[in-house]
């Protein structure tokens, strides 16, 4: 036995400092790579242990992330449902404003924000914590400047929609709705960088709580604005903008005062203004990748407005797109999980863990999509009544549901692999894939089937499936052929380049 110093007998025992959030995450990451690299145990035992570790990392990330995106999307759907109760013209206007003009801005902001996702994810895995706050501020500055330019699309939405072939009545309703969404546009400028900043650290639950609380307020305010004060389309859009502003403010307050972000948020810094042009080039590549994907669905909705009897075609297609969007938000949660997990593991120098995470998150996402597709088919005859009354629209939606189910299955894989691409920094490559798949295959096929063969909305949707299928097969093949050791090396070189605190960050 050791000798006890009598002077210390009355002193309290040494307190062990609890492990920080960052330390726990890193230990799990190291444990996963270690299990996958072991050769002294059978393969099945290794895989069992690795799956257990990966699920611990995914559950605390994917489930809250899916909840955040789903709740945020549901607020737009609630607004659309409220507008739909005013009449078919109001539903068509809100659908076009929400799925057309607003989605244009959403695609740009979400896309530019994914640059933060790549850099923050890899920097966090490499323990370069102080850079995350700088990336957050730099991205917010760039998105705000971009938002000022996009605002003019909102202001001149009516003539733009008429130029694109929409009827003057629907274009006027969509424009009125879009005017009320201008504050939401600037909420996006801060929201997406904040979300990516938190997701890179696997801090997602607080955003889910804030969004979940806001949606109840949104329902109440929407009801008051439309049914009590008679503010119509403009009032419903303004309430949606207000709800998004609450979410942004709540998340920023959390970042400023939470112990979990103490290492990554160190206050405002002039460093955020350094290298803005070079940061913009990476953000632009990210925006092109995701915008081409987001706009693809919106272009198909716009095509529906050119069909005979455009009101029914637009209503049925927009309802199916909305249902697809609900499920897509779940897939986006897995997209975020895949991006964060792959980015973290590459930054930490763990190639086996990055590859394994890709497989697990893809399998789980696909299983969920199969279940949802079966549910959609089971309730195909009643889905439309959540949005608007009328048997004609209900029959049109029911007729579209088999194609919707096929799309849901593809969306169980494609968004996850896009997340892997973001985690690796493949945005430019995926942008080329999106151009070929969506704009050289999907839209032309949809236009031919919809107009030439007179298949209407079903023909347009068939083209969408063709483009999505092509993109999914390409991403599967590229991911399968990936050299993960090389990706680790690329990630390390990228971080060295972007860590410079005083000079422009890219020398390309």
XYZ file of C-alpha atoms in Angstrom:
508
model
C 0.000 0.000 0.000
C 1.142 3.523 -0.669
C 1.859 6.056 2.040
C -0.822 8.704 2.519
C 0.373 12.231 3.081
C -1.241 13.276 6.382
C -1.544 16.868 5.168
C -3.819 15.682 2.379
C -6.167 13.446 4.374
C -8.777 16.197 4.719
C -8.543 17.320 1.107
C -11.321 16.330 -1.309
C -10.580 13.550 -3.748
C -9.249 14.636 -7.141
C -12.178 15.351 -9.411
C -11.940 13.833 -12.863
C -12.939 16.366 -15.469
C -15.870 15.025 -17.501
C -15.163 14.404 -21.153
C -16.293 17.064 -23.547
C -18.705 16.460 -26.410
C -15.786 16.655 -28.859
C -13.755 14.072 -26.925
C -16.657 11.605 -26.803
C -17.270 11.940 -30.527
C -13.602 11.445 -31.344
C -13.319 8.379 -29.098
C -16.255 6.736 -30.852
C -14.707 7.535 -34.215
C -11.378 5.993 -33.190
C -13.161 2.926 -31.793
C -15.034 2.415 -35.072
C -11.872 2.563 -37.179
C -10.125 0.221 -34.737
C -12.910 -2.372 -34.891
C -12.979 -2.314 -38.677
C -9.171 -2.728 -38.831
C -8.931 -5.704 -36.467
C -7.768 -9.027 -37.882
C -7.730 -11.047 -34.652
C -11.510 -11.596 -34.489
C -14.032 -13.089 -36.961
C -15.561 -10.785 -39.554
C -19.089 -11.138 -38.188
C -17.991 -10.091 -34.705
C -16.100 -7.118 -36.076
C -19.070 -6.005 -38.136
C -21.425 -6.441 -35.194
C -19.311 -4.193 -32.993
C -18.860 -1.659 -35.802
C -22.606 -1.504 -36.514
C -23.268 -0.852 -32.827
C -20.828 2.074 -32.755
C -22.076 3.514 -36.044
C -25.701 3.350 -34.938
C -24.826 5.268 -31.772
C -23.301 8.001 -33.915
C -26.115 7.985 -36.472
C -29.118 7.913 -34.141
C -28.048 11.063 -32.326
C -27.440 12.747 -35.689
C -29.807 11.450 -38.386
C -33.018 11.314 -36.350
C -32.861 14.915 -35.029
C -31.588 16.177 -38.407
C -34.517 14.526 -40.176
C -36.843 16.044 -37.570
C -35.403 19.529 -38.173
C -35.801 19.385 -41.948
C -39.201 17.713 -41.712
C -40.585 20.271 -39.252
C -39.226 23.161 -41.303
C -40.802 21.687 -44.412
C -44.079 21.017 -42.614
C -44.403 24.741 -41.873
C -44.452 25.406 -45.605
C -46.933 22.586 -46.131
C -49.208 23.962 -43.399
C -49.151 27.326 -45.123
C -49.991 25.638 -48.415
C -52.858 23.688 -46.832
C -54.279 26.857 -45.268
C -54.099 28.588 -48.652
C -55.751 25.578 -50.295
C -58.812 25.976 -48.118
C -59.346 29.403 -49.684
C -59.854 27.811 -53.122
C -58.119 26.013 -55.998
C -56.685 29.255 -57.402
C -55.129 30.123 -54.040
C -53.724 26.592 -53.730
C -52.224 26.816 -57.211
C -50.722 30.236 -56.398
C -49.275 29.090 -53.090
C -47.962 25.890 -54.705
C -46.267 27.820 -57.488
C -44.873 30.398 -55.067
C -43.728 27.752 -52.596
C -42.501 25.117 -55.062
C -41.292 27.591 -57.669
C -40.053 30.995 -56.509
C -39.318 30.028 -52.901
C -37.698 26.750 -53.913
C -35.401 28.648 -56.277
C -34.050 30.611 -53.309
C -34.016 27.517 -51.080
C -31.870 25.681 -53.626
C -29.339 28.511 -53.839
C -29.087 28.984 -50.071
C -29.016 25.304 -49.210
C -26.449 24.689 -51.940
C -24.139 27.493 -50.875
C -24.492 26.347 -47.277
C -23.157 22.897 -48.151
C -19.696 24.429 -48.547
C -19.826 24.978 -44.783
C -20.913 21.354 -44.425
C -17.789 20.067 -46.205
C -15.311 22.370 -44.452
C -16.829 22.231 -40.957
C -17.250 18.457 -41.083
C -13.646 17.811 -42.049
C -12.255 20.524 -39.724
C -14.190 19.061 -36.790
C -12.857 15.581 -37.492
C -9.335 17.008 -37.606
C -9.903 18.884 -34.282
C -9.473 22.321 -35.873
C -12.398 23.590 -33.810
C -11.714 27.319 -33.987
C -12.223 27.351 -37.767
C -15.873 26.262 -37.572
C -17.078 29.614 -36.256
C -15.112 31.455 -38.929
C -16.670 29.310 -41.686
C -20.129 29.993 -40.225
C -19.661 33.768 -40.307
C -18.033 33.778 -43.724
C -20.868 31.771 -45.224
C -23.541 33.980 -43.643
C -21.952 37.091 -45.159
C -21.894 35.527 -48.626
C -25.437 34.201 -48.417
C -26.754 37.598 -47.316
C -25.149 39.305 -50.313
C -26.607 36.607 -52.557
C -30.028 37.030 -50.915
C -30.106 40.704 -51.862
C -29.759 39.723 -55.524
C -32.341 36.924 -55.309
C -34.839 39.309 -53.717
C -35.449 40.867 -57.142
C -36.757 37.498 -58.387
C -39.413 37.714 -55.673
C -40.234 41.332 -56.499
C -40.665 40.643 -60.228
C -42.134 37.149 -59.839
C -45.399 37.962 -61.637
C -43.884 39.022 -64.990
C -41.318 36.220 -64.696
C -44.031 33.579 -64.254
C -46.122 35.018 -67.085
C -43.030 35.015 -69.330
C -42.535 31.331 -68.444
C -46.056 30.585 -69.660
C -48.144 30.601 -66.493
C -51.668 32.011 -66.630
C -51.983 35.626 -65.418
C -54.404 34.611 -62.632
C -52.106 31.947 -61.174
C -49.031 34.163 -61.663
C -50.703 37.025 -59.768
C -51.627 34.738 -56.866
C -48.113 33.252 -56.767
C -46.550 36.735 -56.831
C -48.686 37.939 -53.921
C -47.626 34.872 -51.938
C -43.959 35.431 -52.872
C -43.952 39.030 -51.595
C -44.689 37.734 -48.110
C -41.766 35.294 -48.330
C -39.055 37.960 -48.751
C -38.214 38.002 -44.996
C -37.955 34.208 -45.136
C -35.298 34.590 -47.845
C -33.015 36.477 -45.455
C -33.743 34.017 -42.665
C -32.329 31.348 -44.993
C -29.082 33.366 -45.231
C -28.328 32.652 -41.575
C -30.238 29.414 -41.099
C -28.307 27.159 -43.457
C -24.797 28.101 -42.236
C -26.016 27.714 -38.636
C -27.502 24.277 -39.367
C -24.338 23.039 -41.084
C -22.179 24.452 -38.277
C -24.176 22.527 -35.656
C -24.535 19.347 -37.719
C -20.774 19.117 -38.233
C -20.502 18.750 -34.445
C -23.419 16.275 -34.257
C -25.400 18.922 -32.349
C -28.831 18.594 -33.910
C -31.334 18.010 -31.109
C -31.482 21.711 -30.035
C -32.470 22.711 -33.582
C -35.153 20.023 -33.530
C -36.584 21.348 -30.247
C -36.591 24.939 -31.504
C -38.241 23.990 -34.803
C -40.752 21.723 -33.075
C -41.837 24.482 -30.698
C -42.067 26.997 -33.546
C -44.370 24.836 -35.664
C -47.130 25.003 -33.022
C -46.863 28.782 -32.969
C -46.918 28.754 -36.762
C -50.202 26.806 -36.854
C -51.846 29.255 -34.448
C -50.611 32.354 -36.258
C -51.572 30.946 -39.679
C -55.101 30.306 -38.461
C -55.377 33.807 -37.009
C -53.926 35.520 -40.087
C -56.140 33.770 -42.636
C -59.396 32.964 -40.844
C -59.651 35.673 -38.179
C -58.001 38.680 -39.808
C -58.715 37.748 -43.440
C -55.172 38.440 -44.641
C -55.358 35.719 -47.302
C -52.309 34.553 -49.259
C -50.097 37.460 -48.214
C -50.859 36.957 -44.532
C -50.120 33.222 -44.658
C -46.770 33.902 -46.346
C -45.804 36.581 -43.810
C -46.535 34.163 -40.956
C -44.241 31.598 -42.597
C -41.469 34.203 -42.811
C -41.959 35.169 -39.168
C -41.714 31.530 -38.055
C -38.419 31.078 -39.889
C -37.000 34.191 -38.233
C -37.875 32.740 -34.810
C -36.012 29.521 -35.665
C -32.885 31.414 -36.723
C -32.863 33.610 -33.612
C -33.370 30.597 -31.325
C -30.502 28.658 -32.897
C -28.122 31.610 -32.727
C -28.894 32.201 -29.046
C -28.072 28.530 -28.429
C -24.728 28.853 -30.220
C -23.751 31.935 -28.246
C -24.464 30.527 -24.790
C -24.114 26.726 -25.022
C -21.151 24.950 -23.452
C -21.191 22.471 -26.353
C -20.173 25.188 -28.826
C -17.631 26.860 -26.553
C -14.677 25.522 -28.562
C -16.156 26.178 -32.012
C -17.843 29.566 -31.500
C -15.411 32.170 -30.188
C -17.353 35.282 -31.086
C -17.435 37.492 -34.136
C -14.166 37.820 -35.997
C -12.803 40.049 -38.753
C -11.247 36.864 -40.111
C -14.686 36.119 -41.554
C -14.091 38.849 -44.147
C -10.792 37.353 -45.355
C -10.773 35.279 -48.539
C -14.455 35.867 -49.290
C -13.994 35.509 -53.053
C -12.243 32.153 -52.739
C -14.857 30.957 -50.272
C -17.507 32.102 -52.746
C -16.030 29.874 -55.449
C -16.410 26.790 -53.280
C -19.893 27.888 -52.201
C -20.883 28.488 -55.823
C -19.820 24.960 -56.802
C -21.919 23.609 -53.943
C -24.869 25.787 -54.963
C -24.733 24.620 -58.572
C -24.762 20.986 -57.454
C -27.830 21.267 -55.232
C -29.656 23.932 -57.246
C -29.634 21.765 -60.350
C -31.262 19.061 -58.259
C -33.786 21.284 -56.451
C -34.784 23.236 -59.551
C -35.328 20.008 -61.466
C -38.487 19.269 -59.497
C -39.645 22.864 -59.749
C -39.222 22.941 -63.535
C -41.453 19.883 -63.765
C -44.087 21.703 -61.690
C -43.783 24.677 -64.047
C -44.277 22.350 -67.039
C -47.501 21.131 -65.462
C -48.785 24.701 -65.612
C -48.509 24.523 -69.425
C -50.678 21.408 -69.748
C -54.342 21.511 -70.772
C -56.499 22.185 -67.711
C -53.427 23.530 -65.862
C -55.202 24.078 -62.545
C -55.942 20.360 -62.011
C -52.562 19.275 -63.419
C -50.703 21.771 -61.232
C -52.701 20.857 -58.123
C -52.222 17.100 -58.535
C -48.526 17.351 -59.361
C -47.824 19.857 -56.579
C -49.591 17.626 -54.040
C -47.430 14.669 -55.086
C -44.315 16.875 -54.975
C -45.320 17.997 -51.480
C -45.761 14.409 -50.265
C -42.419 13.570 -51.861
C -40.978 16.571 -50.038
C -42.176 15.244 -46.680
C -40.342 11.986 -47.195
C -37.429 13.780 -48.828
C -36.920 15.730 -45.608
C -36.343 12.402 -43.843
C -33.849 11.499 -46.553
C -32.225 14.920 -46.118
C -31.708 13.991 -42.468
C -29.761 10.967 -43.651
C -28.083 13.192 -46.238
C -26.848 15.399 -43.388
C -25.819 12.345 -41.372
C -23.874 10.886 -44.302
C -22.165 14.204 -44.988
C -21.178 14.758 -41.353
C -20.095 11.180 -40.713
C -18.012 10.918 -43.886
C -16.547 14.406 -43.434
C -15.663 13.752 -39.781
C -14.027 10.411 -40.550
C -12.040 11.727 -43.503
C -10.856 14.686 -41.433
C -9.823 12.299 -38.646
C -7.937 10.086 -41.111
C -10.259 7.049 -40.841
C -10.893 5.630 -44.352
C -12.537 2.375 -43.241
C -14.963 4.191 -40.944
C -15.921 6.606 -43.736
C -16.722 3.745 -46.120
C -18.616 1.805 -43.452
C -20.713 4.854 -42.491
C -21.702 5.269 -46.135
C -23.013 1.704 -46.313
C -24.948 1.765 -43.031
C -26.714 5.101 -43.560
C -27.695 4.136 -47.131
C -29.198 0.805 -46.053
C -31.214 2.365 -43.213
C -32.516 5.185 -45.423
C -33.610 2.750 -48.144
C -35.493 0.515 -45.698
C -37.438 3.512 -44.386
C -38.260 4.609 -47.950
C -39.669 1.159 -48.777
C -41.992 1.351 -45.766
C -43.166 4.869 -46.660
C -43.773 3.908 -50.299
C -46.065 1.094 -49.166
C -47.967 3.496 -46.897
C -48.440 5.968 -49.771
C -49.870 3.231 -51.988
C -52.227 2.112 -49.220
C -53.668 5.636 -48.804
C -53.451 6.779 -52.422
C -57.173 7.577 -52.659
C -57.301 9.924 -49.664
C -53.976 11.819 -49.729
C -55.253 14.813 -51.698
C -58.009 15.641 -49.183
C -55.339 16.895 -46.752
C -54.742 19.759 -49.182
C -57.972 20.501 -50.968
C -61.423 19.124 -51.605
C -62.743 17.791 -54.918
C -62.962 14.340 -56.431
C -61.273 15.372 -59.675
C -57.999 16.303 -57.940
C -58.269 13.220 -55.691
C -58.513 10.908 -58.710
C -55.599 12.631 -60.428
C -53.400 12.256 -57.331
C -54.433 8.618 -56.881
C -53.424 7.938 -60.484
C -49.980 9.455 -59.810
C -49.255 7.511 -56.624
C -47.580 4.427 -58.220
C -45.058 6.752 -59.874
C -44.693 8.596 -56.567
C -43.895 5.298 -54.812
C -41.110 4.515 -57.314
C -39.647 7.982 -56.756
C -39.724 7.450 -52.990
C -37.650 4.281 -53.380
C -35.017 6.142 -55.406
C -34.990 8.932 -52.828
C -34.028 6.384 -50.214
C -30.610 6.163 -51.885
C -29.907 9.277 -53.966
C -29.938 11.966 -51.206
C -27.681 9.845 -49.006
C -25.093 9.464 -51.747
C -25.312 13.197 -52.416
C -24.508 13.677 -48.721
C -21.484 11.420 -49.129
C -20.408 13.583 -52.067
C -20.674 16.726 -49.926
C -18.690 15.080 -47.127
C -15.946 14.246 -49.621
C -16.085 17.608 -51.411
C -17.241 16.227 -54.785
C -19.706 19.043 -55.444
C -18.324 20.009 -58.851
C -18.446 16.418 -60.124
C -22.014 15.894 -58.918
C -23.035 19.134 -60.641
C -22.004 17.612 -63.980
C -23.884 14.413 -63.143
C -26.995 16.455 -62.325
C -26.816 18.363 -65.615
C -26.627 15.149 -67.617
C -29.196 13.187 -65.616
C -31.814 15.844 -65.012
C -31.543 18.351 -67.838
C -30.406 16.116 -70.712
C -32.517 13.075 -69.772
C -35.240 13.775 -67.195
C -36.798 17.033 -68.404
C -36.744 16.165 -72.155
C -38.341 12.770 -71.457
C -40.942 14.395 -69.202
C -41.783 17.011 -71.847
C -42.092 14.398 -74.614
C -44.246 12.052 -72.520
C -46.357 14.862 -71.083
C -47.050 16.861 -74.259
C -46.263 14.770 -77.349
C -47.721 11.501 -76.069
C -50.387 13.441 -74.130
C -49.741 11.616 -70.831
C -50.084 14.857 -68.902
C -48.735 15.047 -65.358
C -47.976 11.304 -65.365
C -45.723 11.747 -68.382
C -43.882 14.656 -66.757
C -43.368 12.612 -63.582
C -42.096 9.643 -65.624
C -39.366 11.874 -66.990
C -38.441 12.885 -63.454
C -38.048 9.236 -62.517
C -35.786 8.648 -65.522
C -33.444 11.466 -64.544
C -33.358 10.487 -60.881
C -32.684 6.839 -61.753
C -29.762 7.778 -63.979
C -28.250 10.028 -61.326
C -28.676 7.388 -58.611
C -26.959 4.669 -60.677
C -24.006 6.957 -61.429
C -23.588 7.910 -57.756
C -23.772 4.241 -56.695
C -21.045 3.334 -59.178
C -18.763 6.245 -58.225
C -19.173 5.598 -54.494
C -18.481 1.899 -54.987
C -15.245 2.718 -56.841
C -14.037 5.289 -54.300
C -10.500 4.967 -52.928
C -11.127 6.057 -49.328
C -7.430 6.246 -48.451
C -7.010 8.783 -51.251
C -10.039 10.727 -50.005
C -8.405 10.996 -46.563
C -5.296 12.457 -48.172
C -7.369 14.959 -50.185
C -9.259 16.016 -47.042
C -6.023 16.614 -45.134
C -4.620 18.751 -47.959
C -7.873 20.722 -48.176
C -7.793 21.526 -44.476
C -4.194 22.738 -44.644
C -5.132 25.042 -47.508
C -8.238 26.463 -45.804
C -6.752 26.924 -42.343
C -4.724 30.004 -43.311
C -6.081 32.777 -41.088
C -4.775 35.850 -42.871
C -4.353 35.072 -46.562
C -6.915 34.059 -49.203
C -7.805 30.446 -48.621
C -7.575 29.031 -52.142
C -4.584 29.205 -54.438
C -6.253 27.444 -57.329
